[in-house]
mmCIF file of C-alpha atoms and ligand atoms in Angstrom:
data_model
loop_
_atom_site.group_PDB
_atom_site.id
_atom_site.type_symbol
_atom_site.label_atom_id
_atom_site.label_comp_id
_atom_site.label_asym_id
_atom_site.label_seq_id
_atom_site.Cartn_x
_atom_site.Cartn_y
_atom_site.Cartn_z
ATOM 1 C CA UNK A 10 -3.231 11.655 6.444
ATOM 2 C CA UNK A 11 -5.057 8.358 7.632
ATOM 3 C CA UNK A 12 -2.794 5.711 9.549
ATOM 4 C CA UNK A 13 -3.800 2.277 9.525
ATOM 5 C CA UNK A 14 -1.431 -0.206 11.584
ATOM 6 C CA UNK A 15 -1.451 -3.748 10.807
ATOM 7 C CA UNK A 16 -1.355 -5.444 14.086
ATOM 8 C CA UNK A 17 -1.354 -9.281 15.752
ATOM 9 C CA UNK A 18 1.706 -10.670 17.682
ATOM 10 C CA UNK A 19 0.888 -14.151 15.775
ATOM 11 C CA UNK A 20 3.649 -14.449 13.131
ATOM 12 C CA UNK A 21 1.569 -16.012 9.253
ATOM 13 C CA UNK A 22 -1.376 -14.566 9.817
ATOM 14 C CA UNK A 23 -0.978 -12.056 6.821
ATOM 15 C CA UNK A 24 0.040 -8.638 8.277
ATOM 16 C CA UNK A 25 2.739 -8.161 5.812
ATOM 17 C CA UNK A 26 0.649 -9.634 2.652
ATOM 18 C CA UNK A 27 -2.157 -7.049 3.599
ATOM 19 C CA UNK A 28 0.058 -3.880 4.256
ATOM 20 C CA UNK A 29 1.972 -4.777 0.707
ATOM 21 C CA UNK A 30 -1.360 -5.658 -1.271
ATOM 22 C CA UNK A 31 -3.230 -2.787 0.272
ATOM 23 C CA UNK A 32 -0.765 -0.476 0.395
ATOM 24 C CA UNK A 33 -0.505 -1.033 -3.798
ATOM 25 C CA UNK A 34 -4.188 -0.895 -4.799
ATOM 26 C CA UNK A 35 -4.595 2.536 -2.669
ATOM 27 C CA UNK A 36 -1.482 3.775 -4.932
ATOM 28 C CA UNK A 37 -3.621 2.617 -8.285
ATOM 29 C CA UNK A 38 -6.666 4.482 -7.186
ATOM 30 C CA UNK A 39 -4.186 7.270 -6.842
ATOM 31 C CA UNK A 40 -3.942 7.665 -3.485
ATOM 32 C CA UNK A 41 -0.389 8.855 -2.042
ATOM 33 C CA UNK A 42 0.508 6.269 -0.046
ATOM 34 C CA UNK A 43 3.472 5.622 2.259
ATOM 35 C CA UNK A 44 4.120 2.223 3.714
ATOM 36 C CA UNK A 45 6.178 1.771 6.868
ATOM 37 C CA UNK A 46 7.694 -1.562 7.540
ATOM 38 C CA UNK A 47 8.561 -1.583 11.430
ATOM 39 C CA UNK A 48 9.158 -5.435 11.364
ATOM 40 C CA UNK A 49 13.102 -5.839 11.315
ATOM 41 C CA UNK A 50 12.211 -8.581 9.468
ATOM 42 C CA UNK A 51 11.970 -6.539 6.635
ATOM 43 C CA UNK A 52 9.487 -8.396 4.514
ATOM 44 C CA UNK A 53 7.900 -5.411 2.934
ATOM 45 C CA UNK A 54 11.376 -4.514 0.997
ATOM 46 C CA UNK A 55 11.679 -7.796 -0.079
ATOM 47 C CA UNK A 56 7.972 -8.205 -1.341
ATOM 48 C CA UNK A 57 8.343 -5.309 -3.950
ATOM 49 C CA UNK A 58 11.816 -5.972 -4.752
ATOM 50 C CA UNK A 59 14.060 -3.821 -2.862
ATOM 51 C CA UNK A 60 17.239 -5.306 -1.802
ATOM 52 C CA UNK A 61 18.202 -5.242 1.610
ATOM 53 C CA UNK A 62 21.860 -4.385 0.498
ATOM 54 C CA UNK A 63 21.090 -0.566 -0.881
ATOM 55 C CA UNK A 64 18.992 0.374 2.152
ATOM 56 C CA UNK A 65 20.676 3.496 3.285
ATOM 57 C CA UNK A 66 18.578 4.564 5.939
ATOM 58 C CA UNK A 67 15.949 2.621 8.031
ATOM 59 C CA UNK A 68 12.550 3.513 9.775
ATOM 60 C CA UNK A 69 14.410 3.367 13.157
ATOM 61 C CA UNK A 70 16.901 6.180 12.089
ATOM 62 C CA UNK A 71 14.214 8.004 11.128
ATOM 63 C CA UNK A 72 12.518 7.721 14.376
ATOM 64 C CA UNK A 73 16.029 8.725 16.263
ATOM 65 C CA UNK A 74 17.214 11.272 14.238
ATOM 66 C CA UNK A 75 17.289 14.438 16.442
ATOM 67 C CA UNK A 76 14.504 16.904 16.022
ATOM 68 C CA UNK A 77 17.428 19.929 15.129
ATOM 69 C CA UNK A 78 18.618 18.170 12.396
ATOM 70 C CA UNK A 79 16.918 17.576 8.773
ATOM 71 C CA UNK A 80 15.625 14.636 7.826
ATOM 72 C CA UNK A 81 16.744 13.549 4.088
ATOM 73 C CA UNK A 82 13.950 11.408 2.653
ATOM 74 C CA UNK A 83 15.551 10.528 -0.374
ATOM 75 C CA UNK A 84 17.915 8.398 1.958
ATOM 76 C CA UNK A 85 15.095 6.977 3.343
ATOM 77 C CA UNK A 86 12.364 6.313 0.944
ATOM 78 C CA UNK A 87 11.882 3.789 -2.436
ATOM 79 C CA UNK A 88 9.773 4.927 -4.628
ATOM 80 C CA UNK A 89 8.261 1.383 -5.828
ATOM 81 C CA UNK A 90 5.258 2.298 -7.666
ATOM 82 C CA UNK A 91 3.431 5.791 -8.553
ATOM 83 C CA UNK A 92 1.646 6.760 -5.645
ATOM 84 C CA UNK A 93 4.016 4.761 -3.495
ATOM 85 C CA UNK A 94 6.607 5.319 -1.075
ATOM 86 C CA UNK A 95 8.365 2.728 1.107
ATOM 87 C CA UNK A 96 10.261 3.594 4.274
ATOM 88 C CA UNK A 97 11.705 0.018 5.021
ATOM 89 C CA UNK A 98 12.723 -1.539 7.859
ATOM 90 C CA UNK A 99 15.922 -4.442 8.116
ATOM 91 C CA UNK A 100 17.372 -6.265 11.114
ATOM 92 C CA UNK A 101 18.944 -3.902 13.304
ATOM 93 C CA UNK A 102 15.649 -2.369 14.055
ATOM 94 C CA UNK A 103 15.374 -5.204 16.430
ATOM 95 C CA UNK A 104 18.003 -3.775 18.273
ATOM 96 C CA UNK A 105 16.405 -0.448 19.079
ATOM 97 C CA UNK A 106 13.605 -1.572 21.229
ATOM 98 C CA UNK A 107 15.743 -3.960 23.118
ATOM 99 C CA UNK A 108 17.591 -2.275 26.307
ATOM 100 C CA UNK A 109 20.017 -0.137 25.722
ATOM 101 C CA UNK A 110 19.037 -0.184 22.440
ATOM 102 C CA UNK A 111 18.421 3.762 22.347
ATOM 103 C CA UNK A 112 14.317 4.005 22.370
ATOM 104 C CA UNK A 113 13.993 2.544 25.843
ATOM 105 C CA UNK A 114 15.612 5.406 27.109
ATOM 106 C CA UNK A 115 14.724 7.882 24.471
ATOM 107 C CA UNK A 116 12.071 11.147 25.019
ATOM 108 C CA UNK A 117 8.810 10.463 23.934
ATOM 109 C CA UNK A 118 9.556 6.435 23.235
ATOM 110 C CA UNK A 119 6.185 5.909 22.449
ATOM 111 C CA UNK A 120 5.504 8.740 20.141
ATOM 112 C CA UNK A 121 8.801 8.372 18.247
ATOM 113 C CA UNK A 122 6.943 6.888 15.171
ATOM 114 C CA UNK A 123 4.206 9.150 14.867
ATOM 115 C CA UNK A 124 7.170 12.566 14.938
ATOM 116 C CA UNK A 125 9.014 10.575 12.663
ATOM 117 C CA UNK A 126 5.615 9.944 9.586
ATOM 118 C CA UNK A 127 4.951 13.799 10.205
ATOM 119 C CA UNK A 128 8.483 14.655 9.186
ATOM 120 C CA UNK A 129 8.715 12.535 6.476
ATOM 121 C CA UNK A 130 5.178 13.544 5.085
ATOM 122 C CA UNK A 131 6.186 17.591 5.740
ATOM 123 C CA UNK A 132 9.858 16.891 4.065
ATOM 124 C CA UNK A 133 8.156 14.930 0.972
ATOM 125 C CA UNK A 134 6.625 18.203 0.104
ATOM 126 C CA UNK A 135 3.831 16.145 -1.805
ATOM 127 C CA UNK A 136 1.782 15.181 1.747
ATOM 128 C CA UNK A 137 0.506 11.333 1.768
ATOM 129 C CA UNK A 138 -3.183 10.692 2.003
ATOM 130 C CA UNK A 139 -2.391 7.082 3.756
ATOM 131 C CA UNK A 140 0.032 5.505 5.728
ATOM 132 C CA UNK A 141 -0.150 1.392 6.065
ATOM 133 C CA UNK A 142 2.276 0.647 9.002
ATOM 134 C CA UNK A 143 4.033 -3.294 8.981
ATOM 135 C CA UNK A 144 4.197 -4.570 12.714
ATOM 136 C CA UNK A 145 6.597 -7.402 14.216
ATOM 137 C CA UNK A 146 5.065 -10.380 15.651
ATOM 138 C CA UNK A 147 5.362 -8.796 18.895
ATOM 139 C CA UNK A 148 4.200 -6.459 21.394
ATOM 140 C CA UNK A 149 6.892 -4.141 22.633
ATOM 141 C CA UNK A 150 7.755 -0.660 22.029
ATOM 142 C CA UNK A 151 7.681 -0.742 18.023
ATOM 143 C CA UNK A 152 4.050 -1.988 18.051
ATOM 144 C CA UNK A 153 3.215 0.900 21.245
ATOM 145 C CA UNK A 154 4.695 3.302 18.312
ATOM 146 C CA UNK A 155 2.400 2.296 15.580
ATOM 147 C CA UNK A 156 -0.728 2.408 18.152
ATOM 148 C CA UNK A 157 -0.417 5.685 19.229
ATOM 149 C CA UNK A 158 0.800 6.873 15.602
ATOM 150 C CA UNK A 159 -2.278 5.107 14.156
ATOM 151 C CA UNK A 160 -5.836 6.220 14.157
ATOM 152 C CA UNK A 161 -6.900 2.380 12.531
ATOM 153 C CA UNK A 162 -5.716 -0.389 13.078
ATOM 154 C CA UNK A 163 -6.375 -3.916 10.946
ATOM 155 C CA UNK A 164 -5.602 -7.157 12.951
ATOM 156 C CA UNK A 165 -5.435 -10.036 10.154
ATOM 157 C CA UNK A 166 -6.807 -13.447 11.913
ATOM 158 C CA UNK A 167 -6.646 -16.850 10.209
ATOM 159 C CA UNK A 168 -10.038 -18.399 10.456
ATOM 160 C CA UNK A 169 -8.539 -21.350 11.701
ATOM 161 C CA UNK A 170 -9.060 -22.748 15.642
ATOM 162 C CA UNK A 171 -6.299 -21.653 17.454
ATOM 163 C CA UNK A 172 -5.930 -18.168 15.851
ATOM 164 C CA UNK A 173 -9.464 -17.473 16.781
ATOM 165 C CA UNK A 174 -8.853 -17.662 20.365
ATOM 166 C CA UNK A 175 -5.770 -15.221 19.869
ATOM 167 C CA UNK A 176 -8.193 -12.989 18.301
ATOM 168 C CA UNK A 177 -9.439 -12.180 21.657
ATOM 169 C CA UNK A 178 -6.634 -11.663 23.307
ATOM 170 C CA UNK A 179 -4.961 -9.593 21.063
ATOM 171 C CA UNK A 180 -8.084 -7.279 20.965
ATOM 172 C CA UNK A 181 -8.051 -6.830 24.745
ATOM 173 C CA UNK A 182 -4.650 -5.955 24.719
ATOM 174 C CA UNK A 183 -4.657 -3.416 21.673
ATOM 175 C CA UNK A 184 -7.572 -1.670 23.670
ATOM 176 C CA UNK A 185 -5.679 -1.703 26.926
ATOM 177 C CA UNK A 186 -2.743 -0.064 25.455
ATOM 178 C CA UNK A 187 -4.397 2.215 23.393
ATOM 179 C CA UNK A 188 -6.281 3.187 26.591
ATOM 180 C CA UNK A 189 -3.650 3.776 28.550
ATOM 181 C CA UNK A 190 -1.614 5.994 25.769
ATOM 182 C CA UNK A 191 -4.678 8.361 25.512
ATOM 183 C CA UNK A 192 -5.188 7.138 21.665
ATOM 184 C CA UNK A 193 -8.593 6.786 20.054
ATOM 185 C CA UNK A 194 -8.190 3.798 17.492
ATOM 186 C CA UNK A 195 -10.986 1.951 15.632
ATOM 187 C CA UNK A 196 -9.849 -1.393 15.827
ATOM 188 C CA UNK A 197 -11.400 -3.745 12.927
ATOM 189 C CA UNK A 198 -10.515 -8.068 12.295
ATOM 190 C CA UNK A 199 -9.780 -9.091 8.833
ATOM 191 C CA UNK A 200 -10.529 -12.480 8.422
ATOM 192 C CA UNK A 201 -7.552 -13.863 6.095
ATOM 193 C CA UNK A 202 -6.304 -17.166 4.808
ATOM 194 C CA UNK A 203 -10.138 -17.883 4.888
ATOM 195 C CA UNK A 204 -10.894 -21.388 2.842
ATOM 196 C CA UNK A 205 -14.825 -21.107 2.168
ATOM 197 C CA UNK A 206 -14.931 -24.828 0.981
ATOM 198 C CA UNK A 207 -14.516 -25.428 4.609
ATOM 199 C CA UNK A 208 -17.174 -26.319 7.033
ATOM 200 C CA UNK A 209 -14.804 -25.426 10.207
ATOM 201 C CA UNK A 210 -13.021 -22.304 8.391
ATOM 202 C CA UNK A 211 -17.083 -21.416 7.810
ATOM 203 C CA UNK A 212 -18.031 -22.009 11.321
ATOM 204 C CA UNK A 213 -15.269 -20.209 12.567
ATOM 205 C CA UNK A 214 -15.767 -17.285 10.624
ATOM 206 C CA UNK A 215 -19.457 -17.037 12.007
ATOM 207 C CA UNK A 216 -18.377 -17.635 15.863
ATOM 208 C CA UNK A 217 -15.755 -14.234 14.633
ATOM 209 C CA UNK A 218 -18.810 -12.370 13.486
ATOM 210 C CA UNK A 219 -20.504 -13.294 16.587
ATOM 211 C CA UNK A 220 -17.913 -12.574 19.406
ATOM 212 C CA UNK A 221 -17.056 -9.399 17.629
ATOM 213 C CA UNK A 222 -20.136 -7.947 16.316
ATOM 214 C CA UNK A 223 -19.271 -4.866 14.540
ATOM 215 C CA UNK A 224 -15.549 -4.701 14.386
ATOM 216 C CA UNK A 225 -15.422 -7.854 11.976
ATOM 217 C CA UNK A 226 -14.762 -6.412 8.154
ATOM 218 C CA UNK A 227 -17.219 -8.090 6.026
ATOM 219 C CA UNK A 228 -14.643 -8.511 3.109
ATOM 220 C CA UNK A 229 -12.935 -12.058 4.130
ATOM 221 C CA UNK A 230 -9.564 -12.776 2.249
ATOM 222 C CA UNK A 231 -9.350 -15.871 0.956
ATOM 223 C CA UNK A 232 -6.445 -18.757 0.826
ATOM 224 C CA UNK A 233 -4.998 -17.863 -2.234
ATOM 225 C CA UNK A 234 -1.552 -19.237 -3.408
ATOM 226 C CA UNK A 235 -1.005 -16.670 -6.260
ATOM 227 C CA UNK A 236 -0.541 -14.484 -3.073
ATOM 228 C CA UNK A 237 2.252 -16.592 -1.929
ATOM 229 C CA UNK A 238 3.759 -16.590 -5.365
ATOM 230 C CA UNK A 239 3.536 -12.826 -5.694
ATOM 231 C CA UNK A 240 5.740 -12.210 -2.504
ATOM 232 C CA UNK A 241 8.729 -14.219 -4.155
ATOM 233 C CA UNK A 242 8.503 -12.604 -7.289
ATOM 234 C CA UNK A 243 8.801 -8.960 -4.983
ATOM 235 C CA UNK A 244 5.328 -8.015 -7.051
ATOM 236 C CA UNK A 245 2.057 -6.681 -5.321
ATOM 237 C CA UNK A 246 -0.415 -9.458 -5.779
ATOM 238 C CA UNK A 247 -2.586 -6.475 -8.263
ATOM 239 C CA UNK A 248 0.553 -6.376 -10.537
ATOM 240 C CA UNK A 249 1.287 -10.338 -10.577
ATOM 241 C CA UNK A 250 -1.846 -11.637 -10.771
ATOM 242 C CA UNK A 251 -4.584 -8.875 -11.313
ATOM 243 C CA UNK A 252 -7.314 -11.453 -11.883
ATOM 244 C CA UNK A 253 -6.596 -13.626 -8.834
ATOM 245 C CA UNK A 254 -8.862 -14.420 -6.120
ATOM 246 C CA UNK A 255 -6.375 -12.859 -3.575
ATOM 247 C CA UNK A 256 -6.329 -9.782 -5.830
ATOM 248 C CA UNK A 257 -9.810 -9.251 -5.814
ATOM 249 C CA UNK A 258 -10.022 -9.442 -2.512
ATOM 250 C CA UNK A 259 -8.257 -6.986 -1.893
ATOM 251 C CA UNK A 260 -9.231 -4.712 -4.518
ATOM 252 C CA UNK A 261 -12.659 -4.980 -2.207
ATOM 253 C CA UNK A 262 -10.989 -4.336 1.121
ATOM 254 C CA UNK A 263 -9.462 -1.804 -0.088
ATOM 255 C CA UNK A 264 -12.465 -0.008 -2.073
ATOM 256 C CA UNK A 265 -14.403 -0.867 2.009
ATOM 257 C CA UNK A 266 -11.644 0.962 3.850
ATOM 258 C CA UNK A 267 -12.115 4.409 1.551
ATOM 259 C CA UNK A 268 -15.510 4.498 2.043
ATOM 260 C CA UNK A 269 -14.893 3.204 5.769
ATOM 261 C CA UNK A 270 -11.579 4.376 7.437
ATOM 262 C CA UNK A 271 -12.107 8.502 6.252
ATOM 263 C CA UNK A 272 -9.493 8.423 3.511
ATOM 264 C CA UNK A 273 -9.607 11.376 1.436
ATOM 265 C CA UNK A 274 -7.515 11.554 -1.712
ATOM 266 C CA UNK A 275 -5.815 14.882 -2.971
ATOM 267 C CA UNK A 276 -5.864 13.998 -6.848
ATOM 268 C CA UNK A 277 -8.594 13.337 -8.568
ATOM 269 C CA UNK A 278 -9.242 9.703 -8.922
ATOM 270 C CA UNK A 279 -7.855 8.316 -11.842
ATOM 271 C CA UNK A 280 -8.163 4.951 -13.361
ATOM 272 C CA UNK A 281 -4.692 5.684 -15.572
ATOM 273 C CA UNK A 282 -3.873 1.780 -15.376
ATOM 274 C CA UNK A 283 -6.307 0.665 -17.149
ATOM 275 C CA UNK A 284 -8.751 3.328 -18.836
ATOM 276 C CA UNK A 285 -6.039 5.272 -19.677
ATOM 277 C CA UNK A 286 -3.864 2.307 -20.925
ATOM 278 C CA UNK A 287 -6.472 1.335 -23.316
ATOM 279 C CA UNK A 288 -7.580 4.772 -24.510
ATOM 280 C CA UNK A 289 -3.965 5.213 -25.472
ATOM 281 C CA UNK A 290 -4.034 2.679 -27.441
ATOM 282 C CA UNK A 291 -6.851 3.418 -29.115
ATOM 283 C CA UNK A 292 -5.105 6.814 -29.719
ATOM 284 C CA UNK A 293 -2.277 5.341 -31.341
ATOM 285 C CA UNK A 294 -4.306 3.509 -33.351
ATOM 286 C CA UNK A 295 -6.152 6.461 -34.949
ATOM 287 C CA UNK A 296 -2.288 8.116 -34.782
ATOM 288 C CA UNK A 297 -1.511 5.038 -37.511
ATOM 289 C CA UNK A 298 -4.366 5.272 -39.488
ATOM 290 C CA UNK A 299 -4.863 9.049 -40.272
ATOM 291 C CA UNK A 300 -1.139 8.824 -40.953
ATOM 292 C CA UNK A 301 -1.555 5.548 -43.403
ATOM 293 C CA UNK A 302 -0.861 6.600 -47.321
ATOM 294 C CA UNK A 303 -4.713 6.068 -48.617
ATOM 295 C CA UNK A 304 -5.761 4.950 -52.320
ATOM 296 C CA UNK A 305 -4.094 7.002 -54.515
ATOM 297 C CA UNK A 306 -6.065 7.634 -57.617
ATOM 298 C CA UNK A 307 -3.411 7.904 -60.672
ATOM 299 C CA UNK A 308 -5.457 9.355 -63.096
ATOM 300 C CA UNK A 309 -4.741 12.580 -61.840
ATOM 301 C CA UNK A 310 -1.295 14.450 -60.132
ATOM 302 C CA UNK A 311 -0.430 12.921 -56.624
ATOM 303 C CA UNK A 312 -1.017 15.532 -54.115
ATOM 304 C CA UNK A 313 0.521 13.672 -50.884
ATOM 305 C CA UNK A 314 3.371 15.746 -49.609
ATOM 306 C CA UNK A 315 5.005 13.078 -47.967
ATOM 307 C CA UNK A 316 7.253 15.796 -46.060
ATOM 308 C CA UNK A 317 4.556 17.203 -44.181
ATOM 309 C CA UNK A 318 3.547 13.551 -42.286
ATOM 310 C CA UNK A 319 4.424 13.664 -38.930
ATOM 311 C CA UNK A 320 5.786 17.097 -38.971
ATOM 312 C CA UNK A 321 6.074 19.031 -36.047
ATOM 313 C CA UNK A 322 2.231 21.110 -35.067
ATOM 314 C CA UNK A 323 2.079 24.503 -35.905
ATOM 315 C CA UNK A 324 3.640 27.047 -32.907
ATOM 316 C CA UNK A 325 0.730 27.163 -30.425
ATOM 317 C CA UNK A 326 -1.744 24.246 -31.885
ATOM 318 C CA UNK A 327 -3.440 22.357 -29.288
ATOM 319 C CA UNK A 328 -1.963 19.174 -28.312
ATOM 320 C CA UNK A 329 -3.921 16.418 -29.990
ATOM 321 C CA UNK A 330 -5.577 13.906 -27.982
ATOM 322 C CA UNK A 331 -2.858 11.408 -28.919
ATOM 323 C CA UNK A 332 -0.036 13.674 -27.927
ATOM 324 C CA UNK A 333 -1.812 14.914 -24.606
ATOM 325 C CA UNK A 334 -2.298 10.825 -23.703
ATOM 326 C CA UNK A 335 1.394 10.297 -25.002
ATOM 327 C CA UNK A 336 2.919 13.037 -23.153
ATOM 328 C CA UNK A 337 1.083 11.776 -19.988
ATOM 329 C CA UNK A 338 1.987 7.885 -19.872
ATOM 330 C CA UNK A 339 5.635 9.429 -20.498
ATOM 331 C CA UNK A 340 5.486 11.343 -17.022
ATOM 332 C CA UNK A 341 3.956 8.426 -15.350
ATOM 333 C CA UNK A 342 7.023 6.304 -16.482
ATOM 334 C CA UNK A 343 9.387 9.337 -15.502
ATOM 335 C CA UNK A 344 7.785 9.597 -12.005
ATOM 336 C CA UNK A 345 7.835 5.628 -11.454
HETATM 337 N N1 LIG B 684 -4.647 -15.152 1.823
HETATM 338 C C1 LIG B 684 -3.529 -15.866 1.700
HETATM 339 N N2 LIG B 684 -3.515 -17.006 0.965
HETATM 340 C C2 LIG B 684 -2.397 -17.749 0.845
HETATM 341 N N3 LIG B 684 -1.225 -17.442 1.401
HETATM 342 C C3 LIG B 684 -1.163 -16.321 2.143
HETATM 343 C C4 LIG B 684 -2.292 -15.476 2.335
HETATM 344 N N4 LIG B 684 -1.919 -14.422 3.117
HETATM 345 C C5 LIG B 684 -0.625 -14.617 3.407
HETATM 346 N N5 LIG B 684 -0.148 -15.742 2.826
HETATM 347 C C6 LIG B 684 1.186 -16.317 2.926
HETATM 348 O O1 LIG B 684 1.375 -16.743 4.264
HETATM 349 C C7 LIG B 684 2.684 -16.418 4.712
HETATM 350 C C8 LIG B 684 2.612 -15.467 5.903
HETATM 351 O O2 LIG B 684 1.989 -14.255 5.485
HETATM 352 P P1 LIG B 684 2.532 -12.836 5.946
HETATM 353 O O3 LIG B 684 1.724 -11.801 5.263
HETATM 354 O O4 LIG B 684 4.013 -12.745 5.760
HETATM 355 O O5 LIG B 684 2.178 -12.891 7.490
HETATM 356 P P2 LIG B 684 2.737 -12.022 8.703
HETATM 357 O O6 LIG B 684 3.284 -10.733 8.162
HETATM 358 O O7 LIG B 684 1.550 -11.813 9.592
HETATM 359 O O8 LIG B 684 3.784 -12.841 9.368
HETATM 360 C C9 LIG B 684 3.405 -15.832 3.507
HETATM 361 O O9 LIG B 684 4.094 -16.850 2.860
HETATM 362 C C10 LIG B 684 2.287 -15.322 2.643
HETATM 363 O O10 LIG B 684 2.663 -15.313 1.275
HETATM 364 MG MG1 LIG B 685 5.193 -9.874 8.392
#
């Protein structure tokens, strides 16, 4: 299982808009992915369309529930796409890192997070091969959790002026504190909300690449707006607008982090969405054709039985490629 947090104490920089797009187009290329929304803001819920209301249990009870008792995932997690899990977050997580609030003076505060994705992927009994984890616009204990769960971490900065001097800071402090937990973390900038028809945005995007060399990801993403309009229609920007600059984007961030970030996938990469979407409809064409009454010629006896179309095969035929396609699309739609 490969952890990625998505870290930077500047709120609008695109943390949650990367975990949610990222998190989606890992899920497509069939990778089983869990996102974790620690930001009591609870943004990821409400970007794929889970309401706030029917959220039974939280991240932050998972992360306090005793280790004697059992954890029941299906109180826990949405299921909001094949190949993805969400364990959301909502408001009163806020409360748990303040003082008093129960982690402060819990065992293991720091490593509360990392117990708690084990559990969850051991429970699931179908293990995860990534975990995207949602930080606040903070650094207290929630974000500690993430950085010493994590083994990556991805710190969106705006190429704009003032976030590039945060950039700095927020990298000194993410190696300080992963220091001093005893954590190894590859930490890595993702330029977002990058306008290439500007000269500064440009400019400042270079300086990046030059005060960082190495840990800048050379896929930028770009300003796009069809990423604002995904979040308010609770749709990952590959499923609202697959043709989008934003979704290509990250369609090729994500395709850099697998061969990047050592993700290994447990299925066999499948490209069901589309490949299989069209070759089923190619199958149901042919279906509808061989099954089409042809040219009867009436000079001699008909000899269509029209009871035997569409009967049942014969007891131990083999499937026929329409079937085997059919039957397949029906268990995606089960399992989604
Ligand atoms: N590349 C982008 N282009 C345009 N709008 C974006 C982009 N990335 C994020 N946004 C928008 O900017 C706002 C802040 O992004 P968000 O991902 O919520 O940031 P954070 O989680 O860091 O606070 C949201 O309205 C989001 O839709
Ligand atoms: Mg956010």
């Amino acid at each position: 299982l490969r952890i990625i947090a998505i870290i930077n104490q500047k709120g609008g920089c695109g943390k949650t808009t990367s975990a949610i797009s990222l998190a989606s187009i890992f899920a497509k290329r069939n990778f089983r992915t869990l996102l974790v929304d620690l930001d009591p803001q609870g943004h990821c819920a409400a970007g794929l369309a889970v309401p706030e209301s029917r959220i039974d249990l939280d991240i932050g009870d998972a992360m306090m529930l005793p280790a004697d008792r059992t954890m029941d995932v299906s109180r826990l997690l949405w299921r909001v796409a094949r190949n993805l899990d969400l364990a959301p977050s909502r408001m009163k997580l806020a409360g748990l890192e303040a003082p008093k609030g129960g982690l402060m003076d819990a065992d293991d505060k720091e490593y509360r997070l990392a117990a708690a994705i084990e559990r969850i992927n051991e429970v699931s009994g179908n293990p995860y091969d990534v975990c995207l984890i949602d930080c606040p616009p903070s650094i207290g204990l929630l974000t500690y959790n993430a950085l010493a769960a994590a083994k990556e971490v991805i710190v969106p900065v705006e190429t704009s002026y003032f976030s590039l001097q945060g950039a700095s800071r927020q990298l000194a402090t993410i190696r300080s504190l992963s220091r001093r937990m005893g954590s190894r973390v590859r930490t890595r900038l993702l330029p977002t909300l990058h306008d290439p028809s500007s000269t500064l945005a440009r400019d400042l995007l270079e300086e990046l690449k030059r005060l960082f060399p190495g840990c800048v990801i050379p896929q930028v993403i770009r300003y796009d707006v069809a990423l604002k309009e995904a979040t308010s229609f609770g749709q990952p920007i590959d499923d609202y607008a697959p043709d989008s600059p934003g979704a290509l984007d990250y369609g090729a961030l994500g395709e850099w982090l697998t061969q990047h970030a050592s993700i290994d996938r447990q299925l066999e990469p499948d490209e069901f969405d589309s490949v299989t979407m069209g070759q089923l409809q190619t199958a149901i064409d042919d279906m509808i054709d061989s099954r089409r009454p042809t040219a009867i010629d009436l000079s001699t006896p008909a000899e269509v039985e029209p009871e035997t179309l569409g009967a049942e095969p014969a007891p131990g035929a083999p499937p026929s490629r329409a079937d085997e396609i059919y039957l397949r699309a029906q268990n995606m739609t089960r399992r989604a």
